[in-house]
């Protein structure tokens, strides 16, 4: 059984439409193509859909042909391995990942290769090094392919935000806000990464003395679910808005909340 066939079976069991089954993780049209084996879905979006409908993940994968399961297993660990290599600057592990990726033939292989290419650049170059025009064009093209804002691509964007100027960040931020205009049914891990991206964007706005776009992003943070996982991000959104508004009372109050919670060191990193 293919992934599409297994999804269709689960959807029928739940008596859901294709639109409902997509759970706003991917578009209904893209989901339809996955069910009909016309497109491959990346593992993060697949897991988000399964989680949204409380579908038992091990049981789901038991239905899938062994070759497909192998590809999905490798892909499932890809983002974590990228982050581990990044934090440890491990060139040996990077080379092993590049070799393993040559065996992967999924629909998103070009984007995975791009992530490895970016990872190689960041490990081997200084912090302020500039991407080549060709690599920047490749990144822009891949990020805006259909369904590109997956958990994986959002994590990579969060890590690479420093390579863009404010106009480029505004362009990408608008794309993310457009895709995730409503958080109903969106996996919480995805929402948390978007919240981190939003805070990074606000910090960039402050550094560039550009406040026109900040209010939209701050309001966007406020619209996110009232979940404790997102509390610090939403509070930071208010902190930056207080900076923009020069509201010293609000700034003092928010800083005190962080201090009371034991984040004295973190507070020293925030602009005043």
mmCIF file with all atom_site columns, C-alpha atoms in Angstrom, residues 35 44 63 83 89 161 221 261 266:
data_model
loop_
_atom_site.group_PDB
_atom_site.id
_atom_site.type_symbol
_atom_site.label_atom_id
_atom_site.label_alt_id
_atom_site.label_comp_id
_atom_site.label_asym_id
_atom_site.label_entity_id
_atom_site.label_seq_id
_atom_site.pdbx_PDB_ins_code
_atom_site.Cartn_x
_atom_site.Cartn_y
_atom_site.Cartn_z
_atom_site.occupancy
_atom_site.B_iso_or_equiv
_atom_site.pdbx_formal_charge
_atom_site.auth_seq_id
_atom_site.auth_comp_id
_atom_site.auth_asym_id
_atom_site.auth_atom_id
_atom_site.pdbx_PDB_model_num
ATOM 1 C CA . UNK A 1 35  ? -4.065 10.380 -2.271 1.00 0.00 ? 35  UNK A CA 1
ATOM 2 C CA . UNK A 1 44  ? 6.627  16.345 8.616  1.00 0.00 ? 44  UNK A CA 1
ATOM 3 C CA . UNK A 1 63  ? 0.392  -0.528 6.069  1.00 0.00 ? 63  UNK A CA 1
ATOM 4 C CA . UNK A 1 83  ? 20.341 20.789 13.185 1.00 0.00 ? 83  UNK A CA 1
ATOM 5 C CA . UNK A 1 89  ? 29.919 21.964 12.946 1.00 0.00 ? 89  UNK A CA 1
ATOM 6 C CA . UNK A 1 161 ? 17.183 34.472 8.477  1.00 0.00 ? 161 UNK A CA 1
ATOM 7 C CA . UNK A 1 221 ? 1.642  36.573 17.151 1.00 0.00 ? 221 UNK A CA 1
ATOM 8 C CA . UNK A 1 261 ? 10.787 33.419 35.918 1.00 0.00 ? 261 UNK A CA 1
ATOM 9 C CA . UNK A 1 266 ? 18.249 36.072 28.590 1.00 0.00 ? 266 UNK A CA 1
#
